[in-house]
């Protein structure tokens, strides 16, 4: 696991020392991703330099040093990730005559590419982003790849016959000529969804390599190609597997994935929220060895009205039952200090407050463990989100007579926000459903993922031209639905969540927040073979079972029933929630009044000050729950101050001591 960086310039404008110095500066910004080792490799004739920062996980010896090459130095790699089936692949390659100098998975990737070229990607079981420099042809070429689900990030900027690439945007901003400028189309997507979906970024000219894609750079040209996608059967597909047989195979495949991802030469642990997904991972790990588990919780005053696991005793009891070394992390964070720091680590504005809880648990876990296993992906494979339940409710709701629906929707929309009560989350969901009740299923799903709708964005923008030319922010969502239009609608939703929501939000912030603490997070649910098996063998009604009171992840719950207590199997959905409402009303109130003040908003010139103030005032009076929208605007302003005002690195150093953000 590490941070990678690289640059290619075929114009001959830079000599070897200049290339090495540039890529060294790029890699230095990624020191938090790899505090254990660093190096660069250059080929001045080809105009190529590769750099890396290493977080040593497998083969802690100097043999794991990167950039790494094959036997004759004709193929070089800089790599970020873990390949879980590397031992099997190594034996296969050794039988073909390849010779190895280390016991790393990195060297396996080099030789696998040497043997199979781009076809190597679908032989890999793991998470990865890497760049391979192939010097064997008449002209050098770069082979750049990102894993099937997009667990590991890779950013790039192509301009004037030059290509820069890195694990984080901040490394690209070290390259002369790459400036931090806001992408107006991406801004519209951010206001819509809380984050910017791949492949765009909030930085003009900087893009992400999509999940399941590779890129080839040769003779100054970049070509991007897909190599894998998650597919689903048609809606009329006949599922042959019997219920009991299916439960057993899902349990066996899941436990095998967990055990495979436990391979490590450094201490390993797991998140434990006592929800179904994290509990299942811990139960599978505990069959093999004693496990360190980590639960994060906030003091009672923070939890009122938030969807969290309110009883820390649940994960405590489960950990005790499974023989785990349990660590309960009770935090009362300085969110005023944390929000700018984590915005810098995220690179882009990301208005999901879960980034704070993800960072805090990784920071504390780093004291005992370097690798953590996470339950990300369980909801996308087996249908575990409230929006999946909302669709089931909406189908039944359409049976209600029209006049009754109209009266109900008007009554729901007239409700106050119920801030500070346990009703807040339910009312927010009910209002979303009321606003989308008359829409088609696809339109309703997208609408329920939206925070500022098109009318609200139009009213918010200060520029009339921006208001009139709103980007089609949901274009990527609609394209994803269209790609699997043959499948059942539940599987269509799961495909969209897997390709967009999970990859561009959940996996991104888990990578950035864990790497901010030099921790590697692994995700056993995203074993490619497990995901493909579930997609093609589990009928939709066994993922989400029932209508008015549907059971989420039904088949997986049943599969894990022999390994988990009923107390855990019956837990409601609760992720890495954070007390946004409390923070906005207390610690962050002065920051909101400062950064979202009329003078600051007017000076920035993006939004109408009176509209911004209206959201703040209505929220504080309890008229509406605008907590997420205010969090969006606040995060955006902090991001603009860090990355747009005065130059990213120097300004970040000045404001938040970015160069000192390396965990002890």
XYZ file of C-alpha atoms in Angstrom, residues 42 55 57 71 80 105 120 124 138 164 169 201 273 285 295 306 324 351 391 417 439 484 489-490 596 600 633:
27
model
C 13.614 8.020 -14.147
C 3.318 1.806 3.633
C 2.272 -4.389 4.553
C 14.598 -9.101 -14.299
C -0.784 1.154 -4.683
C 2.526 -8.758 -4.543
C -3.423 -9.444 -16.557
C -5.989 -9.984 -10.210
C 10.034 0.950 -30.319
C 0.922 13.598 -14.798
C -4.829 15.589 -6.637
C -13.190 16.266 -10.332
C -20.366 -0.944 14.503
C -12.044 -13.213 11.150
C -16.049 1.012 17.634
C -28.914 11.107 14.570
C -11.988 -10.048 20.384
C -19.977 16.980 2.113
C -38.662 2.229 -3.552
C -37.640 19.720 10.474
C -42.033 10.619 -10.609
C -28.817 -2.342 -16.970
C -35.339 -2.387 -10.883
C -33.770 -3.397 -7.577
C -21.100 31.908 4.838
C -17.799 36.427 2.123
C -21.764 25.149 1.373
